[in-house]
Amino acid sequence: MTWAVFWATAVAFLAFAGLEVSLLSGVGIALLGAASLGAVFFGAKATRDRALGQLAALKALTARGELAPTDELIYTECLDLASAIQGIRRTYRDEIEGLQRAAFRDPVTGLPNLNSLKLMIDRNLPKTSYGKPAALFHLRIDGFENSGTTLGSDFAERLERDVSSRLSLLLATMASNADDRMRNALLASKAFNEFMIFLPDECDRQAASVLARHLKALFSEAIEIDGRQIRLGLIGGIAMAPDDGVSADTLIKNAGMALDEMGREGKAGFQFFTPRLERVAVGRQKLEQELRDAVSAREFQPFFQPKICFRTGRMVGAEALARWNRPSGQMISPGAFIPLAEELGLIDEIGFQILDTACHSAAKWNTQDLDLSVAVNVAPSQFDRTDFVDRVLDALRQSGLPPRRLELEITETMAVSNPDRVINVMHPLRAMGVKLAIDDFGTGHANLSMLTQLPFDIFKIDRQFVSSLEQDQQAPAIVEMILAMAETLGLETVSEGVETEAQAAFLRRRGCTIGQGFLFSRPIPDPDLQTMAAHWIAQKKVAS
Ligand code: C2E
Ligand code: CA
Ligand code: CA
């Protein structure tokens, strides 16, 4: 009987002490800042330390057999401890509760936060090691971020609370519909637009899929707040215990990895974690490091794709297209590294490396009487930099390339998103003679009045229109319209992706000025381009 009293009291005490430890670590910094609360806790901590010391000494003596635990002694010690704890609890109840809330609850939704979720998962997971499954959902809601910027942070918080209530209600409704696996579901807030749901009660993949379906349905319709209809998107990653992990940290990491995979694919819906995702993530980390190293080692260089004048058949210039020249000699195309470079914020530096090298190459061509211009692609983030104009001027100065030989290509989508910026950035450059081309034209919804205001010299008709000239009945009409408009505005037109003689003949007939595509040449290294251009000049001399 007395042993039971001893251990029960000791366990109760340690549970309280443990709570205080996590509380201290969770809010430690805030606590130090608040002097009065600090005093409260240091007082409580001293009492706890003293009590813990007594308990440890007692346990050690008992374990060594040096002290037979007499009922009276232990009982008195336990009573002392219990009353000390009760005293602390009574005196500082409000402060403790406040801190407990701050450490374990999300301030906006009032739901358990990540700290709290981790404790709950770790407390429940041992059951799953006997083979009983549990599921962890990581949800990300799209649409919050826009509402915050456009409608204010108060509105965003109300939206967040609304979503959390809807999620709670769904879980409660499923549990009341006799789905026992939802009975102890734990909903937690992870970030302002991220939630987690832990289902500890024998929730297998099938049950997780059922919840995923309900969650999808919940977000399939717009939410109404203050008479505003808000459409939110939902994606989710799911990790299953024990297969995908038996600790909170592993499950959270794996559910997050599954979520990121969904995010990268840009699809709506749910993804279960699989070991393949882990391999992909490891491969991605390796590629990320290699890409960072490659930027430092300046491993990016341009290949050049000739541009041919439809009227004379002459090569008039070339587009610089980035290639990653790996130390192994392998040449990697932009499709394989540009999306990652954009994500890692490396695309600007890669773009400037290409710009510098392309200007040097073009300056050399022109000293050899090749009379060619060079076109360089500019990424959106690169164009938005405050030092963009200076970097272009540096590239021109260092290479000695005359500005009129340089064309900068920006996509139609970029131009449409911030026309004023385009006008301001291009003003000093165009005054020197640098030309501006609108790339992938026909895909970005620029309207006519905007087009007439923007400082463009060249339209590049997107490859998709050229390649469908022979199959799609509307494509010829669209291409004709673009060509007619360019002619009226007095602009040069470059058709991209010309692959067949029939396409070239159509474009030539309709007044397109320049063609670029595999029909003439694939992108090639600088020396090959020089050989090709020199060959053309030699032929011309023979003919004349
Ligand atoms: P883009 O600017 O539209 O470049 C044209 C792409 O079409 C090039 O792909 C080129 O090789 C390909 N192409 C040219 N003619 C034909 C053809 O007849 N048929 C077919 N099927 N394809 C053709 P590449 O070199 O893989 O470049 C892809 C994209 O990567 C470029 O599209 C551009 O958006 C981007 N990119 C390339 N270099 C750079 C760079 O230095 N900076 C930035 N920001 N983006 C770059
Ligand atoms: Ca381009
Ligand atoms: Ca293009």
Coordinates of C-alpha atoms and ligand atoms in Angstrom, one line a residue:
M1 CA 0.0 0.0 0.0
T2 CA 2.7 2.5 1.0
W3 CA 4.8 1.6 -2.1
A4 CA 1.8 2.4 -4.2
V5 CA 1.4 5.7 -2.4
F6 CA 5.1 6.4 -2.9
W7 CA 5.2 5.7 -6.6
A8 CA 1.9 7.3 -7.4
T9 CA 2.9 10.5 -5.8
A10 CA 6.3 10.4 -7.3
V11 CA 4.9 9.9 -10.8
A12 CA 2.4 12.7 -10.3
F13 CA 5.2 14.9 -9.2
L14 CA 7.5 14.0 -12.1
A15 CA 4.6 14.6 -14.5
F16 CA 4.3 18.1 -13.2
A17 CA 8.0 18.7 -13.1
G18 CA 8.3 17.4 -16.7
L19 CA 5.6 19.8 -17.8
E20 CA 7.4 22.7 -16.2
V21 CA 10.6 21.7 -18.0
S22 CA 9.0 21.7 -21.4
L23 CA 7.2 24.9 -20.5
L24 CA 10.5 26.5 -19.6
S25 CA 12.1 25.4 -22.9
G26 CA 9.1 26.4 -25.0
V27 CA 8.9 29.9 -23.6
G28 CA 12.2 30.3 -21.9
I29 CA 13.2 33.4 -23.8
A30 CA 9.9 35.2 -23.3
L31 CA 10.1 34.3 -19.6
L32 CA 13.5 35.9 -19.1
G33 CA 12.2 39.1 -20.6
A34 CA 9.3 39.2 -18.2
A35 CA 10.9 39.9 -14.8
S36 CA 7.9 39.2 -12.6
L37 CA 7.1 36.0 -14.3
G38 CA 10.7 35.1 -14.2
A39 CA 10.7 35.5 -10.4
V40 CA 7.7 33.2 -10.2
F41 CA 9.4 30.5 -12.1
F42 CA 12.7 30.7 -10.5
G43 CA 11.0 30.4 -7.2
A44 CA 9.0 27.4 -8.4
K45 CA 12.1 25.9 -9.9
A46 CA 14.1 26.1 -6.7
T47 CA 11.3 24.3 -4.8
R48 CA 11.1 21.7 -7.5
D49 CA 14.9 21.2 -7.5
R50 CA 14.9 20.8 -3.8
A51 CA 12.1 18.3 -3.9
L52 CA 13.7 16.4 -6.8
G53 CA 17.0 16.2 -4.8
Q54 CA 15.2 14.7 -1.9
L55 CA 13.5 12.2 -4.1
A56 CA 16.7 11.2 -5.9
A57 CA 18.5 10.7 -2.6
L58 CA 15.7 8.5 -1.3
K59 CA 15.6 6.4 -4.4
A60 CA 19.4 5.9 -4.4
L61 CA 19.4 4.8 -0.8
T62 CA 16.6 2.4 -1.4
A63 CA 18.2 1.0 -4.5
R64 CA 21.5 0.3 -2.7
G65 CA 19.5 -1.5 0.0
E66 CA 20.9 0.9 2.6
L67 CA 17.5 2.1 3.6
A68 CA 14.5 0.0 3.9
P69 CA 11.7 2.3 2.9
T70 CA 9.7 2.8 6.0
D71 CA 6.1 3.8 5.5
E72 CA 6.3 6.8 7.7
L73 CA 9.5 8.3 6.2
I74 CA 8.3 8.0 2.6
Y75 CA 4.8 9.0 3.3
T76 CA 6.0 12.2 5.0
E77 CA 8.4 13.0 2.2
C78 CA 5.6 12.5 -0.4
L79 CA 3.2 14.6 1.5
D80 CA 5.8 17.4 1.7
L81 CA 6.3 17.2 -2.1
A82 CA 2.7 17.0 -2.9
S83 CA 1.8 20.0 -0.7
A84 CA 4.7 22.1 -2.1
I85 CA 3.5 21.3 -5.6
Q86 CA -0.1 22.2 -4.8
G87 CA 1.1 25.4 -3.2
I88 CA 2.9 26.4 -6.4
R89 CA 0.0 25.4 -8.5
R90 CA -2.5 27.4 -6.4
T91 CA -0.3 30.5 -6.2
Y92 CA 0.7 30.7 -9.8
R93 CA -2.2 29.0 -11.5
D94 CA -3.1 31.9 -13.9
E95 CA 0.6 32.4 -14.9
I96 CA 1.2 28.7 -15.4
E97 CA -2.0 28.3 -17.4
G98 CA -1.1 31.4 -19.6
L99 CA 2.4 30.1 -20.3
Q100 CA 1.1 26.6 -20.9
R101 CA -1.3 28.0 -23.5
A102 CA 1.5 30.1 -25.1
A103 CA 3.8 27.1 -25.3
F104 CA 1.3 24.6 -26.5
R105 CA -1.4 26.4 -28.4
D106 CA -1.6 28.3 -31.6
P107 CA -2.4 32.0 -30.8
V108 CA -4.8 32.4 -33.7
T109 CA -6.7 29.2 -33.9
G110 CA -6.3 28.1 -30.2
L111 CA -5.5 24.6 -31.6
P112 CA -2.5 22.6 -30.2
N113 CA 0.7 23.7 -31.9
L114 CA 3.6 21.6 -33.3
N115 CA 5.2 21.2 -29.8
S116 CA 2.0 19.9 -28.4
L117 CA 1.4 17.6 -31.4
K118 CA 4.9 16.1 -31.1
L119 CA 4.3 15.2 -27.5
M120 CA 0.9 13.7 -28.3
I121 CA 2.4 11.6 -31.2
D122 CA 5.3 10.3 -29.1
R123 CA 2.9 9.4 -26.3
N124 CA 0.6 7.5 -28.6
L125 CA 3.1 5.9 -30.9
P126 CA 4.3 3.0 -28.7
K127 CA 0.9 1.4 -29.4
T128 CA 1.8 1.3 -33.1
S129 CA 4.9 -0.7 -32.5
Y130 CA 2.6 -3.7 -31.8
G131 CA 1.5 -3.4 -35.4
K132 CA -1.4 -1.0 -34.9
P133 CA -1.3 1.7 -37.6
A134 CA -1.6 5.5 -37.1
A135 CA -1.7 8.2 -39.7
L136 CA -0.3 11.8 -39.8
F137 CA -1.7 14.3 -42.3
H138 CA 0.2 17.5 -43.2
L139 CA -2.2 19.9 -44.9
R140 CA -1.4 23.1 -46.8
I141 CA -4.2 25.5 -47.7
D142 CA -3.5 27.8 -50.7
G143 CA -5.2 31.1 -51.0
F144 CA -4.5 32.4 -47.5
E145 CA -1.4 34.3 -48.6
N146 CA -3.3 36.4 -51.2
S147 CA -6.1 37.2 -48.8
G148 CA -3.5 38.5 -46.2
T149 CA -2.0 40.9 -48.7
T150 CA -5.2 42.0 -50.4
L151 CA -7.7 42.0 -47.5
G152 CA -5.5 42.6 -44.4
S153 CA -4.2 40.5 -41.6
D154 CA -7.4 40.5 -39.6
F155 CA -9.3 39.0 -42.5
A156 CA -6.5 36.4 -42.9
E157 CA -6.8 35.4 -39.2
R158 CA -10.5 35.1 -39.5
L159 CA -10.1 32.9 -42.5
E160 CA -7.5 30.8 -40.6
R161 CA -10.0 30.4 -37.7
D162 CA -12.8 29.6 -40.0
V163 CA -10.7 26.8 -41.7
S164 CA -9.7 25.4 -38.3
S165 CA -13.4 25.2 -37.2
R166 CA -14.4 23.5 -40.4
L167 CA -11.6 20.9 -40.0
S168 CA -12.6 20.3 -36.3
L169 CA -16.2 20.0 -37.3
L170 CA -15.4 17.5 -40.0
L171 CA -13.4 15.3 -37.6
A172 CA -16.1 15.5 -34.9
T173 CA -18.8 14.6 -37.5
M174 CA -16.9 11.6 -38.7
A175 CA -16.3 10.4 -35.1
S176 CA -20.0 10.8 -34.3
N177 CA -20.9 8.8 -37.3
A178 CA -19.4 5.8 -35.5
D179 CA -16.0 6.0 -37.1
D180 CA -13.9 5.0 -34.1
R181 CA -10.7 5.7 -35.9
M182 CA -11.6 9.4 -35.8
R183 CA -12.5 9.4 -32.1
N184 CA -9.1 10.6 -30.8
A185 CA -8.1 12.5 -33.9
L186 CA -5.9 15.4 -33.0
L187 CA -6.0 18.6 -35.1
A188 CA -3.0 20.9 -34.8
S189 CA -1.9 24.2 -36.3
K190 CA 1.6 24.1 -37.9
A191 CA 1.9 27.5 -39.6
F192 CA -0.6 30.1 -40.6
N193 CA -1.9 28.1 -43.6
E194 CA -0.7 24.6 -42.5
F195 CA -2.5 22.1 -40.3
M196 CA -1.7 18.6 -39.1
I197 CA -4.1 15.8 -38.2
F198 CA -2.9 12.8 -36.2
L199 CA -5.1 9.7 -36.1
P200 CA -3.7 7.3 -33.4
D201 CA -6.5 4.8 -33.4
E202 CA -5.7 2.0 -35.8
C203 CA -6.0 4.3 -38.8
D204 CA -4.7 2.3 -41.8
R205 CA -4.2 3.6 -45.4
Q206 CA -7.8 2.9 -46.3
A207 CA -9.1 4.9 -43.4
A208 CA -6.6 7.7 -44.2
S209 CA -7.9 7.7 -47.8
V210 CA -11.5 8.1 -46.5
L211 CA -10.5 11.2 -44.5
A212 CA -8.5 12.5 -47.5
R213 CA -11.7 12.3 -49.6
H214 CA -13.7 14.1 -47.0
L215 CA -11.1 16.8 -46.7
K216 CA -11.1 17.3 -50.5
A217 CA -14.8 17.6 -50.5
L218 CA -14.6 20.2 -47.7
F219 CA -12.5 22.5 -49.8
S220 CA -14.3 21.9 -53.1
E221 CA -16.6 24.8 -52.6
A222 CA -15.9 28.5 -51.8
I223 CA -15.9 29.7 -48.2
E224 CA -18.0 32.8 -47.4
I225 CA -16.6 35.4 -45.0
D226 CA -18.1 38.9 -44.7
G227 CA -20.1 38.2 -47.9
R228 CA -16.8 37.4 -49.7
Q229 CA -16.5 34.2 -51.6
I230 CA -13.0 32.8 -51.0
R231 CA -11.8 29.8 -52.9
L232 CA -9.1 27.8 -51.2
G233 CA -7.0 25.0 -52.5
L234 CA -5.9 22.0 -50.4
I235 CA -2.9 19.7 -50.7
G236 CA -1.8 17.1 -48.2
G237 CA 1.0 14.7 -47.4
I238 CA 0.4 11.5 -45.3
A239 CA 2.9 9.4 -43.3
M240 CA 1.8 6.1 -41.8
A241 CA 3.1 4.7 -38.6
P242 CA 4.8 2.3 -38.0
D243 CA 5.8 1.8 -41.7
D244 CA 7.0 5.3 -42.3
G245 CA 8.3 6.0 -38.8
V246 CA 7.8 5.4 -35.1
S247 CA 8.7 8.8 -33.8
A248 CA 7.0 12.2 -34.1
D249 CA 10.0 13.7 -35.8
T250 CA 10.3 11.1 -38.5
L251 CA 6.6 11.1 -39.2
I252 CA 6.4 14.9 -39.4
K253 CA 9.5 14.9 -41.7
N254 CA 8.0 12.2 -44.0
A255 CA 4.5 13.7 -44.1
G256 CA 6.2 17.1 -45.0
M257 CA 8.2 15.4 -47.8
A258 CA 5.0 13.9 -49.3
L259 CA 3.4 17.3 -49.1
D260 CA 6.4 19.0 -50.8
E261 CA 6.1 16.5 -53.6
M262 CA 2.5 17.4 -54.2
G263 CA 3.4 21.1 -54.1
R264 CA 6.2 20.6 -56.7
E265 CA 3.9 18.8 -59.0
G266 CA 1.4 21.6 -58.7
K267 CA -1.5 19.2 -58.4
A268 CA -4.4 19.3 -55.9
G269 CA -4.9 16.3 -53.6
F270 CA -3.0 14.0 -51.3
Q271 CA 0.2 12.0 -51.5
F272 CA 1.3 9.1 -49.2
F273 CA 4.9 9.1 -48.2
T274 CA 7.0 6.4 -50.0
P275 CA 10.6 5.5 -49.6
R276 CA 11.1 6.7 -53.2
L277 CA 10.3 10.3 -52.0
E278 CA 13.2 10.0 -49.6
R279 CA 15.6 8.9 -52.4
V280 CA 14.3 11.8 -54.6
A281 CA 14.8 14.2 -51.7
V282 CA 18.4 13.0 -51.1
G283 CA 19.1 13.2 -54.9
R284 CA 17.7 16.7 -54.9
Q285 CA 19.9 17.8 -52.0
K286 CA 22.9 16.5 -53.9
L287 CA 21.8 18.3 -57.1
E288 CA 21.2 21.5 -55.1
Q289 CA 24.7 21.4 -53.7
E290 CA 26.2 20.6 -57.2
L291 CA 24.3 23.5 -58.6
R292 CA 25.6 25.9 -55.9
D293 CA 29.1 24.7 -56.6
A294 CA 28.6 25.1 -60.3
V295 CA 27.6 28.7 -59.9
S296 CA 30.8 29.4 -57.9
A297 CA 32.9 27.5 -60.4
R298 CA 31.2 29.4 -63.4
E299 CA 30.3 26.1 -65.1
F300 CA 27.5 27.7 -67.1
Q301 CA 28.1 28.7 -70.7
P302 CA 26.0 29.5 -73.7
F303 CA 25.3 27.5 -76.8
F304 CA 24.2 29.6 -79.7
Q305 CA 21.3 29.0 -82.0
P306 CA 21.6 30.8 -85.4
K307 CA 18.9 33.2 -86.5
I308 CA 18.3 33.4 -90.2
C309 CA 16.9 36.3 -92.3
F310 CA 14.0 34.9 -94.4
R311 CA 14.6 37.4 -97.2
T312 CA 18.3 36.9 -97.7
G313 CA 18.9 33.5 -96.1
R314 CA 21.8 35.1 -94.2
M315 CA 22.7 34.4 -90.5
V316 CA 22.0 37.7 -88.7
G317 CA 22.5 36.7 -85.2
A318 CA 22.2 34.0 -82.6
E319 CA 20.3 33.3 -79.3
A320 CA 22.5 32.4 -76.3
L321 CA 21.0 29.4 -74.6
A322 CA 22.4 28.3 -71.2
R323 CA 24.1 24.9 -70.8
W324 CA 25.6 23.5 -67.6
N325 CA 29.0 22.2 -68.6
R326 CA 29.7 19.6 -65.9
P327 CA 33.3 18.7 -65.0
S328 CA 32.5 15.2 -66.4
G329 CA 32.0 16.8 -69.8
Q330 CA 28.3 16.2 -69.7
M331 CA 26.2 19.1 -71.1
I332 CA 22.9 19.7 -69.3
S333 CA 20.0 21.5 -70.9
P334 CA 18.2 24.3 -69.1
G335 CA 15.0 22.4 -68.6
A336 CA 16.9 20.2 -66.1
F337 CA 18.3 23.0 -63.9
I338 CA 16.5 26.3 -64.5
P339 CA 13.4 25.4 -62.3
L340 CA 15.7 24.4 -59.4
A341 CA 18.0 27.4 -60.0
E342 CA 14.9 29.7 -59.8
E343 CA 13.8 28.0 -56.6
L344 CA 17.2 28.3 -55.0
G345 CA 17.6 31.9 -56.1
L346 CA 20.6 31.0 -58.3
I347 CA 19.0 31.9 -61.7
D348 CA 20.2 35.5 -61.6
E349 CA 23.8 34.6 -61.2
I350 CA 23.6 32.0 -64.0
G351 CA 21.9 34.5 -66.2
F352 CA 24.6 37.0 -65.7
Q353 CA 27.3 34.4 -66.4
I354 CA 25.6 33.7 -69.7
L355 CA 25.2 37.4 -70.4
D356 CA 29.0 38.0 -69.8
T357 CA 30.1 35.1 -71.9
A358 CA 27.7 35.7 -74.7
C359 CA 28.8 39.4 -75.0
H360 CA 32.4 38.3 -75.1
S361 CA 31.7 35.8 -77.9
A362 CA 29.6 38.3 -79.9
A363 CA 32.3 40.9 -79.5
K364 CA 34.8 38.4 -81.0
W365 CA 32.5 37.5 -83.9
N366 CA 32.3 41.1 -84.9
T367 CA 36.0 41.6 -85.0
Q368 CA 36.0 38.8 -87.5
D369 CA 33.6 40.6 -89.8
L370 CA 30.8 38.2 -89.0
D371 CA 28.3 41.0 -88.4
L372 CA 26.1 39.2 -85.9
S373 CA 23.9 40.2 -83.0
V374 CA 23.4 38.2 -79.8
A375 CA 20.1 37.6 -77.9
V376 CA 20.2 36.7 -74.2
N377 CA 17.3 35.5 -72.1
V378 CA 16.6 37.4 -68.9
A379 CA 14.8 35.7 -65.9
P380 CA 12.0 37.6 -64.1
S381 CA 14.0 37.9 -60.8
Q382 CA 17.0 39.0 -62.7
F383 CA 15.1 41.8 -64.5
D384 CA 13.6 42.9 -61.2
R385 CA 17.1 43.5 -59.5
T386 CA 18.0 47.1 -58.8
D387 CA 21.5 46.5 -60.3
F388 CA 20.2 44.9 -63.5
V389 CA 21.0 47.9 -65.8
D390 CA 24.5 48.2 -64.2
R391 CA 25.2 44.5 -64.8
V392 CA 24.2 44.8 -68.5
L393 CA 26.4 47.9 -68.8
D394 CA 29.3 46.1 -67.2
A395 CA 28.9 43.1 -69.6
L396 CA 29.0 45.5 -72.5
R397 CA 32.0 47.5 -71.2
Q398 CA 34.1 44.5 -70.3
S399 CA 33.4 42.7 -73.6
G400 CA 33.6 45.8 -75.8
L401 CA 30.4 44.6 -77.6
P402 CA 28.6 47.6 -79.2
P403 CA 25.2 47.9 -77.5
R404 CA 23.3 47.7 -80.7
R405 CA 24.5 44.1 -81.1
L406 CA 22.8 43.0 -77.9
E407 CA 19.2 41.9 -77.6
L408 CA 17.5 41.2 -74.3
E409 CA 14.7 38.7 -74.3
I410 CA 12.0 38.9 -71.7
T411 CA 8.8 36.8 -71.8
E412 CA 5.4 38.3 -72.6
T413 CA 4.2 37.2 -69.1
M414 CA 7.0 39.2 -67.5
A415 CA 6.2 42.3 -69.6
V416 CA 2.5 42.2 -68.8
S417 CA 3.0 41.7 -65.1
N418 CA 4.9 45.0 -64.7
P419 CA 4.9 47.2 -67.8
D420 CA 6.2 50.3 -65.9
R421 CA 9.2 48.5 -64.7
V422 CA 9.9 47.4 -68.3
I423 CA 9.7 51.0 -69.5
N424 CA 12.0 52.3 -66.7
V425 CA 14.6 49.6 -67.0
M426 CA 14.8 49.7 -70.8
H427 CA 14.9 53.4 -71.1
P428 CA 18.6 53.9 -70.5
L429 CA 19.6 50.7 -72.3
R430 CA 17.5 51.4 -75.4
A431 CA 18.9 54.9 -75.5
M432 CA 22.3 53.3 -76.1
G433 CA 21.0 50.9 -78.7
V434 CA 20.3 47.7 -76.8
K435 CA 17.2 46.0 -78.2
L436 CA 14.3 44.4 -76.4
A437 CA 12.6 41.2 -77.6
I438 CA 9.3 39.9 -76.3
D439 CA 9.8 36.1 -76.0
D440 CA 7.2 33.3 -76.3
F441 CA 4.8 35.9 -77.8
G442 CA 1.2 34.7 -77.9
T443 CA 1.2 33.0 -74.6
G444 CA 1.0 35.9 -72.1
H445 CA -2.2 37.8 -72.9
A446 CA -0.7 41.2 -73.6
N447 CA -3.4 43.6 -74.8
L448 CA -3.0 45.8 -77.8
S449 CA -2.7 49.2 -76.0
M450 CA -0.1 47.7 -73.6
L451 CA 1.9 46.4 -76.6
T452 CA 2.0 49.8 -78.2
Q453 CA 3.3 51.4 -75.0
L454 CA 6.0 48.9 -74.3
P455 CA 9.5 49.5 -75.7
F456 CA 9.9 46.4 -77.9
D457 CA 11.9 46.0 -81.0
I458 CA 11.3 42.4 -81.7
F459 CA 8.4 39.9 -81.4
K460 CA 9.4 36.2 -81.0
I461 CA 6.5 34.1 -82.0
D462 CA 6.2 31.1 -79.6
R463 CA 7.2 27.7 -80.9
Q464 CA 3.8 26.2 -80.1
F465 CA 2.2 28.3 -82.9
V466 CA 4.9 27.5 -85.4
S467 CA 4.8 23.8 -84.7
S468 CA 1.0 23.6 -85.1
L469 CA 0.9 25.6 -88.3
E470 CA 0.2 22.4 -90.3
Q471 CA -2.1 20.7 -87.8
D472 CA -4.2 23.3 -86.0
Q473 CA -6.6 25.3 -88.2
Q474 CA -6.4 28.4 -86.0
A475 CA -2.6 28.6 -85.8
P476 CA -2.1 30.1 -89.3
A477 CA -4.7 32.8 -88.5
I478 CA -3.0 33.6 -85.2
V479 CA 0.5 33.8 -86.7
E480 CA -0.8 36.0 -89.6
M481 CA -2.4 38.3 -87.1
I482 CA 0.8 38.6 -85.0
L483 CA 2.9 39.3 -88.2
A484 CA 0.4 41.9 -89.4
M485 CA 0.4 43.6 -86.0
A486 CA 4.3 43.6 -85.9
E487 CA 4.5 45.1 -89.4
T488 CA 2.1 47.9 -88.4
L489 CA 4.2 48.6 -85.3
G490 CA 7.3 48.5 -87.4
L491 CA 8.8 45.6 -85.4
E492 CA 11.1 42.7 -86.3
T493 CA 9.6 39.2 -86.0
V494 CA 11.4 36.0 -85.1
S495 CA 9.6 32.7 -85.5
E496 CA 10.9 30.1 -83.0
G497 CA 11.1 26.4 -83.5
V498 CA 11.0 26.3 -87.3
E499 CA 11.5 22.7 -88.2
T500 CA 10.2 22.2 -91.7
E501 CA 10.5 23.8 -95.1
A502 CA 6.7 24.2 -95.3
Q503 CA 6.7 26.2 -92.0
A504 CA 9.6 28.4 -93.3
A505 CA 7.7 28.9 -96.6
F506 CA 4.5 30.0 -94.9
L507 CA 6.3 32.4 -92.5
R508 CA 8.4 33.9 -95.3
R509 CA 5.2 34.5 -97.4
R510 CA 3.4 36.1 -94.5
G511 CA 6.3 38.6 -94.0
C512 CA 8.1 37.1 -91.0
T513 CA 11.6 38.6 -91.0
I514 CA 13.7 36.0 -89.1
G515 CA 13.5 32.3 -88.5
Q516 CA 15.1 30.2 -85.8
G517 CA 14.8 26.5 -85.4
F518 CA 16.2 23.0 -86.0
L519 CA 15.6 23.5 -89.8
F520 CA 18.6 25.9 -89.8
S521 CA 20.6 24.6 -86.8
R522 CA 20.3 23.3 -83.3
P523 CA 22.0 25.4 -80.6
I524 CA 25.8 24.9 -81.0
P525 CA 29.0 25.9 -79.2
D526 CA 30.7 29.2 -80.1
P527 CA 33.5 27.7 -82.3
D528 CA 30.9 25.8 -84.4
L529 CA 28.8 28.9 -84.8
Q530 CA 31.9 30.8 -86.1
T531 CA 32.7 28.1 -88.6
M532 CA 29.1 28.1 -89.8
A533 CA 29.0 31.9 -90.2
A534 CA 32.4 32.0 -91.9
H535 CA 31.3 29.2 -94.3
W536 CA 28.3 31.3 -95.2
I537 CA 30.5 34.3 -95.9
A538 CA 32.9 32.2 -98.0
Q539 CA 29.9 30.9 -100.1
K540 CA 28.6 34.5 -100.6
K541 CA 32.0 35.6 -101.9
V542 CA 32.2 32.7 -104.3
A543 CA 28.7 33.6 -105.6
S544 CA 29.5 37.3 -106.1
Ligands
C2E1 P1 13.5 29.8 -75.2 O1 14.1 31.1 -74.8 O2 12.1 29.8 -75.8 O3 14.5 29.1 -76.2 C1 14.2 28.3 -77.2 C2 14.2 26.8 -76.9 O4 13.6 26.1 -78.0 C3 15.6 26.3 -76.7 O5 15.5 25.2 -75.7 C4 15.9 25.7 -78.1 O6 16.9 24.7 -78.0 C5 14.6 25.1 -78.4 N1 14.4 25.1 -79.9 C6 14.9 25.9 -80.8 N2 14.5 25.5 -82.0 C7 13.8 24.4 -81.9 C8 13.1 23.6 -82.8 O7 13.1 23.7 -84.0 N3 12.4 22.6 -82.3 C9 12.3 22.3 -80.9 N4 11.6 21.3 -80.5 N5 13.0 23.1 -80.0 C10 13.7 24.1 -80.5 P2 16.6 25.1 -74.6 O8 17.9 25.5 -75.0 O9 16.4 23.8 -73.9 O10 16.1 26.3 -73.6 C11 14.8 26.2 -73.0 C12 14.5 27.4 -72.3 O11 15.3 27.7 -71.2 C13 14.5 28.7 -73.1 O12 13.4 28.8 -73.9 C14 14.6 29.7 -72.1 O13 13.3 30.0 -71.6 C15 15.4 29.1 -71.0 N6 16.7 29.5 -71.0 C16 17.8 29.1 -71.8 N7 18.9 29.8 -71.5 C17 18.5 30.7 -70.6 C18 19.3 31.7 -69.8 O14 20.4 32.0 -70.1 N8 18.6 32.4 -68.9 C19 17.2 32.2 -68.7 N9 16.6 32.9 -67.7 N10 16.5 31.2 -69.3 C20 17.2 30.5 -70.3
CA2 CA 14.4 33.0 -75.7
CA3 CA 11.0 31.4 -76.7

